[in-house]
Short mmCIF file of C-alpha atoms in Angstrom, two decimals:
data_model
loop_
_atom_site.label_atom_id
_atom_site.label_comp_id
_atom_site.label_asym_id
_atom_site.label_seq_id
_atom_site.Cartn_x
_atom_site.Cartn_y
_atom_site.Cartn_z
CA ALA Z 916 31.30 0.24 18.50
CA GLN Z 917 28.10 2.04 18.17
CA SER Z 918 28.03 6.11 19.65
CA VAL Z 919 26.37 8.89 19.76
CA THR Z 920 28.23 12.35 19.50
CA GLN Z 921 27.31 15.55 20.57
CA PRO Z 922 30.15 17.97 19.51
CA ASP Z 923 28.49 20.84 21.47
CA ILE Z 924 28.93 20.67 25.25
CA HIS Z 925 27.36 24.10 25.94
CA ILE Z 926 25.37 26.67 23.70
CA THR Z 927 23.90 29.99 24.23
CA VAL Z 928 21.36 31.80 22.08
CA SER Z 929 19.13 34.69 22.61
CA GLU Z 930 15.74 34.40 23.05
CA GLY Z 931 13.85 34.36 19.63
CA ALA Z 932 16.75 33.22 17.96
CA SER Z 933 16.81 29.99 15.79
CA LEU Z 934 18.22 26.78 17.44
CA GLU Z 935 20.25 24.34 16.11
CA LEU Z 936 21.82 21.14 17.97
CA ARG Z 937 23.77 18.60 16.56
CA CYS Z 938 24.02 15.10 16.89
CA ASN Z 939 26.03 12.56 14.74
CA TYR Z 940 25.82 8.78 15.34
CA SER Z 941 27.84 5.65 14.54
CA TYR Z 942 25.93 2.52 14.11
CA GLY Z 943 26.32 -0.65 11.55
CA ALA Z 944 23.00 -0.05 10.37
CA THR Z 945 20.58 3.22 10.60
CA PRO Z 946 19.70 3.03 14.07
CA TYR Z 947 16.36 4.17 15.80
CA LEU Z 948 16.87 7.90 16.82
CA PHE Z 949 15.69 10.08 19.24
CA TRP Z 950 15.81 13.47 21.31
CA TYR Z 951 15.41 13.79 24.85
CA VAL Z 952 15.27 16.85 27.01
CA GLN Z 953 16.29 17.29 30.68
CA SER Z 954 15.54 20.26 33.13
CA PRO Z 955 17.52 20.50 36.04
CA GLY Z 956 16.54 17.61 38.73
CA GLN Z 957 14.02 16.05 36.56
CA GLY Z 958 13.98 12.84 34.23
CA LEU Z 959 14.27 12.84 30.51
CA GLN Z 960 11.35 13.84 28.43
CA LEU Z 961 11.05 12.48 24.75
CA LEU Z 962 11.03 15.32 22.21
CA LEU Z 963 10.92 13.12 19.30
CA LYS Z 964 12.32 10.35 17.51
CA TYR Z 965 13.01 8.82 13.89
CA PHE Z 966 12.52 5.14 12.80
CA SER Z 967 11.97 5.57 8.85
CA GLY Z 968 10.21 7.52 6.41
CA ASP Z 969 10.20 11.35 6.23
CA THR Z 970 13.66 12.15 7.54
CA LEU Z 971 12.06 15.65 8.72
CA VAL Z 972 10.54 14.90 12.30
CA GLN Z 973 8.18 17.04 13.80
CA GLY Z 974 8.13 16.70 17.68
CA ILE Z 975 6.51 18.68 21.10
CA LYS Z 976 7.45 22.17 22.01
CA GLY Z 977 7.97 23.00 18.35
CA PHE Z 978 11.24 21.08 17.85
CA GLU Z 979 11.80 19.31 14.61
CA ALA Z 980 14.55 17.20 13.53
CA GLU Z 981 16.20 16.17 10.23
CA PHE Z 982 17.74 12.91 9.48
CA LYS Z 983 20.64 12.82 6.92
CA ARG Z 984 21.93 9.65 6.11
CA SER Z 985 24.51 10.65 4.07
CA GLN Z 986 26.11 12.74 7.06
CA SER Z 987 25.27 10.38 9.88
CA SER Z 988 23.70 12.93 11.66
CA PHE Z 989 20.23 13.78 13.16
CA ASN Z 990 20.33 17.52 14.38
CA LEU Z 991 17.74 19.26 16.51
CA ARG Z 992 16.23 22.63 15.45
CA LYS Z 993 13.83 25.19 16.78
CA PRO Z 994 12.74 28.59 14.43
CA SER Z 995 12.53 30.69 17.90
CA VAL Z 996 13.78 29.69 21.39
CA HIS Z 997 11.88 30.55 24.32
CA TRP Z 998 13.43 30.76 27.95
CA SER Z 999 11.54 27.89 28.97
CA ASP Z 1000 13.94 25.75 26.43
CA ALA Z 1001 16.57 25.94 28.87
CA ALA Z 1002 17.64 22.82 29.48
CA GLU Z 1003 20.09 19.56 28.61
CA TYR Z 1004 19.23 17.91 25.46
CA PHE Z 1005 20.06 14.49 24.64
CA CYS Z 1006 20.76 12.75 21.35
CA ALA Z 1007 20.10 8.95 21.93
CA ALA Z 1008 20.08 5.88 19.38
CA ALA Z 1009 18.89 2.45 19.76
CA SER Z 1010 19.07 -0.82 17.27
CA GLY Z 1011 18.54 -4.35 17.82
CA GLY Z 1012 15.60 -6.29 19.51
CA TYR Z 1013 15.44 -4.28 22.77
CA GLN Z 1014 15.36 -1.07 24.18
CA LYS Z 1015 19.00 -0.63 24.99
CA VAL Z 1016 19.17 3.28 24.09
CA THR Z 1017 22.38 5.20 23.94
CA PHE Z 1018 22.79 8.60 24.90
CA GLY Z 1019 25.06 11.03 24.10
CA ILE Z 1020 26.95 13.23 26.56
CA GLY Z 1021 23.96 16.06 26.40
CA THR Z 1022 23.78 19.70 25.24
CA LYS Z 1023 23.12 22.33 27.77
CA LEU Z 1024 21.17 25.14 26.16
CA GLN Z 1025 21.07 28.40 27.84
CA VAL Z 1026 18.79 30.99 26.69
CA ILE Z 1027 19.60 34.70 27.30
CA PRO Z 1028 17.27 37.41 27.27
CA ASP E 1230 -1.78 8.93 34.86
CA THR E 1231 1.25 9.19 32.68
CA GLU E 1232 4.07 9.47 35.35
CA VAL E 1233 6.53 7.31 36.93
CA THR E 1234 7.11 8.11 40.62
CA GLN E 1235 10.47 7.79 42.35
CA THR E 1236 11.11 7.86 46.04
CA PRO E 1237 12.97 9.27 47.57
CA LYS E 1238 13.85 12.28 45.43
CA HIS E 1239 17.40 12.37 47.70
CA LEU E 1240 19.24 10.33 49.38
CA VAL E 1241 22.56 10.31 51.66
CA MET E 1242 23.92 7.31 52.88
CA GLY E 1243 27.38 5.91 54.59
CA MET E 1244 29.17 3.11 53.13
CA THR E 1245 28.04 0.79 55.50
CA ASN E 1246 24.00 1.43 55.03
CA LYS E 1247 21.50 -0.51 53.29
CA LYS E 1248 18.70 1.50 51.39
CA SER E 1249 16.30 1.01 48.81
CA LEU E 1250 14.82 3.27 45.80
CA LYS E 1251 11.47 2.38 44.91
CA CYS E 1252 10.11 3.54 41.56
CA GLU E 1253 6.19 3.26 40.78
CA GLN E 1254 3.99 3.44 37.20
CA HIS E 1255 0.19 3.12 36.52
CA MET E 1256 0.19 3.13 33.18
CA GLY E 1257 0.28 -0.85 32.66
CA HIS E 1258 3.61 -0.94 30.91
CA ARG E 1259 5.49 -4.08 31.25
CA ALA E 1260 8.97 -2.80 30.76
CA MET E 1261 10.94 -1.02 33.53
CA TYR E 1262 14.54 0.26 33.70
CA TRP E 1263 17.28 1.73 36.00
CA TYR E 1264 19.47 4.04 34.73
CA LYS E 1265 22.69 5.82 36.38
CA GLN E 1266 23.55 9.43 35.34
CA LYS E 1267 26.84 10.82 36.90
CA ALA E 1268 27.07 14.86 36.72
CA LYS E 1269 27.51 15.96 33.45
CA LYS E 1270 27.22 12.76 31.53
CA PRO E 1271 24.49 10.84 29.80
CA PRO E 1272 22.34 8.36 31.47
CA GLU E 1273 23.87 4.59 31.43
CA LEU E 1274 21.54 1.85 31.75
CA MET E 1275 21.91 -0.50 34.42
CA PHE E 1276 18.87 -2.91 34.20
CA VAL E 1277 16.03 -3.95 32.67
CA TYR E 1278 12.83 -6.07 33.73
CA SER E 1279 10.23 -7.23 31.28
CA TYR E 1280 7.45 -8.60 32.67
CA GLU E 1281 8.61 -8.52 36.10
CA LYS E 1282 11.68 -10.57 34.81
CA LEU E 1283 15.25 -9.44 34.50
CA SER E 1284 16.22 -9.03 31.09
CA ILE E 1285 19.23 -7.26 31.12
CA ASN E 1286 21.83 -6.43 33.38
CA GLU E 1287 24.46 -4.50 32.22
CA SER E 1288 27.10 -5.98 34.59
CA VAL E 1289 26.31 -3.83 37.20
CA PRO E 1290 28.26 -4.54 40.76
CA SER E 1291 26.36 -7.10 42.97
CA ARG E 1292 25.86 -3.98 45.59
CA PHE E 1293 23.13 -2.84 43.57
CA SER E 1294 20.10 -5.32 43.73
CA PRO E 1295 17.27 -4.91 41.70
CA GLU E 1296 13.52 -6.19 42.57
CA CYS E 1297 10.23 -5.97 40.43
CA PRO E 1298 7.74 -7.13 43.18
CA ASN E 1299 5.16 -6.53 40.71
CA SER E 1300 4.34 -4.77 37.39
CA SER E 1301 4.09 -1.58 38.71
CA LEU E 1302 6.56 -1.45 41.20
CA LEU E 1303 10.55 -1.87 40.78
CA ASN E 1304 12.82 -1.12 43.50
CA LEU E 1305 16.76 -0.67 43.87
CA HIS E 1306 18.43 -2.06 46.72
CA LEU E 1307 21.87 -0.48 47.86
CA HIS E 1308 24.46 -2.28 50.17
CA ALA E 1309 27.85 -1.23 50.73
CA LEU E 1310 28.19 1.54 48.07
CA GLN E 1311 30.83 3.36 47.18
CA PRO E 1312 31.24 7.12 47.10
CA GLU E 1313 31.68 6.81 43.14
CA ASP E 1314 28.23 5.70 43.37
CA SER E 1315 26.84 9.15 43.96
CA ALA E 1316 24.69 10.02 41.02
CA LEU E 1317 21.31 10.60 40.02
CA TYR E 1318 19.15 7.41 39.67
CA LEU E 1319 16.47 7.62 37.16
CA CYS E 1320 14.04 4.68 36.71
CA ALA E 1321 11.97 4.56 33.33
CA SER E 1322 9.16 2.37 31.97
CA SER E 1323 7.54 1.73 28.65
CA GLN E 1324 4.95 -0.25 27.12
CA SER E 1325 6.66 -3.22 26.55
CA VAL E 1326 10.17 -4.58 25.88
CA GLY E 1327 11.64 -5.97 22.58
CA ARG E 1328 10.27 -2.91 20.41
CA VAL E 1329 12.71 -0.35 19.91
CA THR E 1330 9.70 2.13 18.94
CA GLU E 1331 8.66 2.25 22.22
CA LYS E 1332 8.60 5.59 24.18
CA LEU E 1333 10.78 5.67 27.30
CA PHE E 1334 8.83 7.30 30.16
CA PHE E 1335 11.10 8.75 32.80
CA GLY E 1336 10.88 9.50 36.57
CA SER E 1337 12.48 12.90 37.98
CA GLY E 1338 15.38 10.28 39.63
CA THR E 1339 16.62 9.89 43.02
CA GLN E 1340 19.85 11.95 43.88
CA LEU E 1341 22.26 9.80 45.88
CA SER E 1342 25.02 10.92 47.69
CA VAL E 1343 27.08 8.09 49.15
CA LEU E 1344 29.63 9.55 51.93
#
Protein backbone atom coordinates (compact mmCIF):
# COMPACT_ATOMS: atom_id res chain seq x y z
CA ALA A 1 0.00 0.00 0.00
CA GLN A 2 1.13 3.53 -0.69
CA SER A 3 2.16 5.40 2.42
CA VAL A 4 4.05 8.37 3.76
CA THR A 5 5.87 8.07 7.07
CA GLN A 6 7.02 10.86 9.30
CA PRO A 7 8.85 9.18 12.18
CA ASP A 8 9.03 12.24 14.44
CA ILE A 9 5.70 13.35 15.88
CA HIS A 10 7.18 16.25 17.81
CA ILE A 11 10.49 18.11 17.51
CA THR A 12 11.85 20.95 19.62
CA VAL A 13 14.67 23.16 18.40
CA SER A 14 16.23 26.36 19.61
CA GLU A 15 15.77 29.50 17.61
CA GLY A 16 18.71 29.89 15.22
CA ALA A 17 19.50 26.19 15.20
CA SER A 18 19.29 24.04 12.11
CA LEU A 19 16.32 21.82 11.43
CA GLU A 20 15.74 18.55 9.64
CA LEU A 21 12.34 16.88 9.44
CA ARG A 22 12.27 13.32 8.16
CA CYS A 23 9.94 11.81 5.60
CA ASN A 24 9.93 8.37 4.00
CA TYR A 25 7.58 7.13 1.34
CA SER A 26 6.48 3.74 0.13
CA TYR A 27 5.24 3.75 -3.44
CA GLY A 28 5.63 1.43 -6.41
CA ALA A 29 7.35 4.15 -8.41
CA THR A 30 8.79 7.49 -7.37
CA PRO A 31 5.80 9.64 -6.48
CA TYR A 32 5.46 13.37 -6.59
CA LEU A 33 6.56 14.69 -3.20
CA PHE A 34 5.47 17.73 -1.22
CA TRP A 35 5.99 19.46 2.09
CA TYR A 36 3.12 21.49 3.55
CA VAL A 37 3.03 23.63 6.69
CA GLN A 38 -0.02 24.23 8.87
CA SER A 39 -0.23 26.88 11.56
CA PRO A 40 -2.79 26.37 14.35
CA GLY A 41 -6.36 26.78 13.13
CA GLN A 42 -5.21 27.36 9.57
CA GLY A 43 -5.19 25.50 6.29
CA LEU A 44 -2.10 24.01 4.71
CA GLN A 45 0.45 26.00 2.75
CA LEU A 46 2.78 24.41 0.21
CA LEU A 47 6.46 24.85 1.11
CA LEU A 48 8.00 22.98 -1.81
CA LYS A 49 7.51 20.08 -4.19
CA TYR A 50 9.60 17.57 -6.11
CA PHE A 51 8.64 15.97 -9.38
CA SER A 52 11.91 15.23 -11.17
CA GLY A 53 15.32 16.68 -11.93
CA ASP A 54 17.55 18.26 -9.33
CA THR A 55 17.18 16.29 -6.11
CA LEU A 56 17.69 19.38 -3.93
CA VAL A 57 14.55 21.49 -4.02
CA GLN A 58 14.29 25.03 -2.76
CA GLY A 59 11.05 26.27 -1.26
CA ILE A 60 9.54 29.28 0.42
CA LYS A 61 10.52 30.68 3.83
CA GLY A 62 14.12 29.44 3.46
CA PHE A 63 13.23 25.74 3.44
CA GLU A 64 14.80 23.11 1.21
CA ALA A 65 14.32 19.38 0.81
CA GLU A 66 16.47 16.63 -0.61
CA PHE A 67 15.10 13.64 -2.49
CA LYS A 68 17.08 10.43 -2.01
CA ARG A 69 15.78 7.58 -4.13
CA SER A 70 18.01 4.98 -2.47
CA GLN A 71 16.54 5.79 0.93
CA SER A 72 12.98 6.56 -0.26
CA SER A 73 13.30 9.80 1.66
CA PHE A 74 12.41 13.44 1.20
CA ASN A 75 13.71 15.27 4.25
CA LEU A 76 12.99 18.93 4.90
CA ARG A 77 15.76 21.22 6.12
CA LYS A 78 16.29 24.78 7.22
CA PRO A 79 19.69 26.15 8.26
CA SER A 80 18.41 28.57 10.90
CA VAL A 81 14.96 28.26 12.47
CA HIS A 82 12.89 31.30 13.41
CA TRP A 83 10.22 31.38 16.13
CA SER A 84 7.60 31.90 13.43
CA ASP A 85 8.45 28.48 11.98
CA ALA A 86 6.65 26.78 14.87
CA ALA A 87 3.84 24.85 13.18
CA GLU A 88 2.83 21.40 12.00
CA TYR A 89 4.69 20.09 8.97
CA PHE A 90 3.20 17.50 6.65
CA CYS A 91 5.06 15.48 4.09
CA ALA A 92 2.83 14.30 1.26
CA ALA A 93 2.99 12.23 -1.89
CA ALA A 94 0.88 11.67 -4.96
CA SER A 95 0.96 9.44 -7.97
CA GLY A 96 -1.31 8.48 -10.79
CA GLY A 97 -3.31 10.72 -13.05
CA TYR A 98 -5.16 12.76 -10.49
CA GLN A 99 -4.53 14.91 -7.52
CA LYS A 100 -4.95 12.34 -4.78
CA VAL A 101 -2.43 13.48 -2.23
CA THR A 102 -1.58 11.24 0.71
CA PHE A 103 -0.33 13.06 3.77
CA GLY A 104 1.99 11.80 6.47
CA ILE A 105 0.90 12.04 10.09
CA GLY A 106 2.72 15.33 10.55
CA THR A 107 5.59 16.62 12.70
CA LYS A 108 4.86 19.33 15.20
CA LEU A 109 7.76 21.79 15.46
CA GLN A 110 8.29 23.73 18.64
CA VAL A 111 10.85 26.55 18.64
CA ILE A 112 12.30 27.66 21.96
CA PRO A 113 14.24 30.87 22.63
CA ASP B 1 -6.83 37.04 -5.00
CA THR B 2 -5.07 33.83 -4.00
CA GLU B 3 -7.38 32.84 -1.19
CA VAL B 4 -9.77 30.05 -0.53
CA THR B 5 -12.43 31.31 1.87
CA GLN B 6 -14.38 28.96 4.10
CA THR B 7 -17.41 29.78 6.22
CA PRO B 8 -18.25 29.40 8.98
CA LYS B 9 -14.94 29.11 10.84
CA HIS B 10 -16.59 27.24 13.69
CA LEU B 11 -19.80 25.22 13.78
CA VAL B 12 -21.52 23.33 16.58
CA MET B 13 -24.43 21.12 15.61
CA GLY B 14 -26.60 18.42 17.07
CA MET B 15 -26.98 15.00 15.53
CA THR B 16 -30.41 15.87 14.14
CA ASN B 17 -29.41 19.18 12.60
CA LYS B 18 -28.85 20.03 8.96
CA LYS B 19 -26.08 22.47 8.21
CA SER B 20 -23.84 23.45 5.30
CA LEU B 21 -20.21 24.38 4.97
CA LYS B 22 -19.26 26.82 2.26
CA CYS B 23 -16.08 27.32 0.28
CA GLU B 24 -15.30 30.01 -2.27
CA GLN B 25 -12.35 30.79 -4.54
CA HIS B 26 -11.89 33.39 -7.24
CA MET B 27 -8.64 32.16 -8.76
CA GLY B 28 -10.34 30.53 -11.73
CA HIS B 29 -9.46 27.09 -10.43
CA ARG B 30 -11.46 24.26 -11.96
CA ALA B 31 -10.77 21.62 -9.32
CA MET B 32 -12.05 21.82 -5.77
CA TYR B 33 -11.64 19.43 -2.88
CA TRP B 34 -13.00 18.61 0.56
CA TYR B 35 -10.64 17.18 3.15
CA LYS B 36 -11.39 16.04 6.69
CA GLN B 37 -8.75 16.44 9.40
CA LYS B 38 -9.20 14.88 12.83
CA ALA B 39 -7.19 16.25 15.72
CA LYS B 40 -3.51 15.32 15.52
CA LYS B 41 -4.09 13.48 12.23
CA PRO B 42 -3.27 14.32 8.61
CA PRO B 43 -5.93 15.59 6.22
CA GLU B 44 -7.91 12.87 4.46
CA LEU B 45 -9.44 13.39 1.05
CA MET B 46 -13.25 13.21 0.92
CA PHE B 47 -14.37 14.57 -2.46
CA VAL B 48 -12.91 16.05 -5.62
CA TYR B 49 -14.85 18.18 -8.09
CA SER B 50 -13.49 18.75 -11.55
CA TYR B 51 -15.21 21.31 -13.77
CA GLU B 52 -18.16 21.33 -11.36
CA LYS B 53 -18.66 17.58 -11.62
CA LEU B 54 -17.95 15.12 -8.82
CA SER B 55 -14.93 13.10 -9.93
CA ILE B 56 -13.80 11.42 -6.72
CA ASN B 57 -15.79 10.25 -3.70
CA GLU B 58 -13.55 8.49 -1.22
CA SER B 59 -16.34 6.25 0.09
CA VAL B 60 -17.69 9.04 2.27
CA PRO B 61 -20.95 8.28 4.17
CA SER B 62 -24.08 9.75 2.61
CA ARG B 63 -24.65 12.03 5.60
CA PHE B 64 -22.04 14.20 3.85
CA SER B 65 -23.38 15.60 0.59
CA PRO B 66 -21.16 17.81 -1.58
CA GLU B 67 -22.43 20.33 -4.08
CA CYS B 68 -20.66 22.53 -6.61
CA PRO B 69 -23.14 25.18 -7.80
CA ASN B 70 -20.57 26.93 -9.98
CA SER B 71 -16.86 27.02 -10.62
CA SER B 72 -16.20 29.33 -7.65
CA LEU B 73 -18.31 27.69 -4.97
CA LEU B 74 -18.22 24.38 -3.17
CA ASN B 75 -20.65 23.36 -0.45
CA LEU B 76 -20.72 20.44 1.94
CA HIS B 77 -24.19 19.65 3.25
CA LEU B 78 -24.31 17.89 6.60
CA HIS B 79 -27.21 15.84 7.95
CA ALA B 80 -27.56 13.41 10.83
CA LEU B 81 -23.90 13.56 11.72
CA GLN B 82 -22.28 11.55 14.49
CA PRO B 83 -19.97 12.86 17.24
CA GLU B 84 -17.06 11.08 15.53
CA ASP B 85 -17.56 13.40 12.55
CA SER B 86 -16.22 16.26 14.65
CA ALA B 87 -13.13 17.50 12.82
CA LEU B 88 -11.58 20.35 10.86
CA TYR B 89 -13.03 20.38 7.35
CA LEU B 90 -10.68 21.84 4.80
CA CYS B 91 -11.52 23.04 1.34
CA ALA B 92 -8.84 23.25 -1.32
CA SER B 93 -8.61 24.19 -4.95
CA SER B 94 -6.20 23.76 -7.82
CA GLN B 95 -6.06 24.99 -11.36
CA SER B 96 -7.11 21.65 -12.77
CA VAL B 97 -7.35 18.05 -11.82
CA GLY B 98 -5.56 15.21 -13.56
CA ARG B 99 -2.20 16.92 -13.30
CA VAL B 100 -0.44 16.08 -10.10
CA THR B 101 1.90 19.02 -10.56
CA GLU B 102 -0.86 21.40 -9.64
CA LYS B 103 -0.46 23.18 -6.35
CA LEU B 104 -3.27 22.85 -3.83
CA PHE B 105 -4.52 26.04 -2.21
CA PHE B 106 -6.18 25.41 1.14
CA GLY B 107 -8.72 27.40 3.07
CA SER B 108 -8.33 27.81 6.83
CA GLY B 109 -11.07 25.31 7.48
CA THR B 110 -14.30 24.94 9.42
CA GLN B 111 -13.91 23.45 12.89
CA LEU B 112 -17.00 21.28 13.32
CA SER B 113 -18.24 19.90 16.63
CA VAL B 114 -21.11 17.43 16.65
CA LEU B 115 -22.89 17.05 19.99
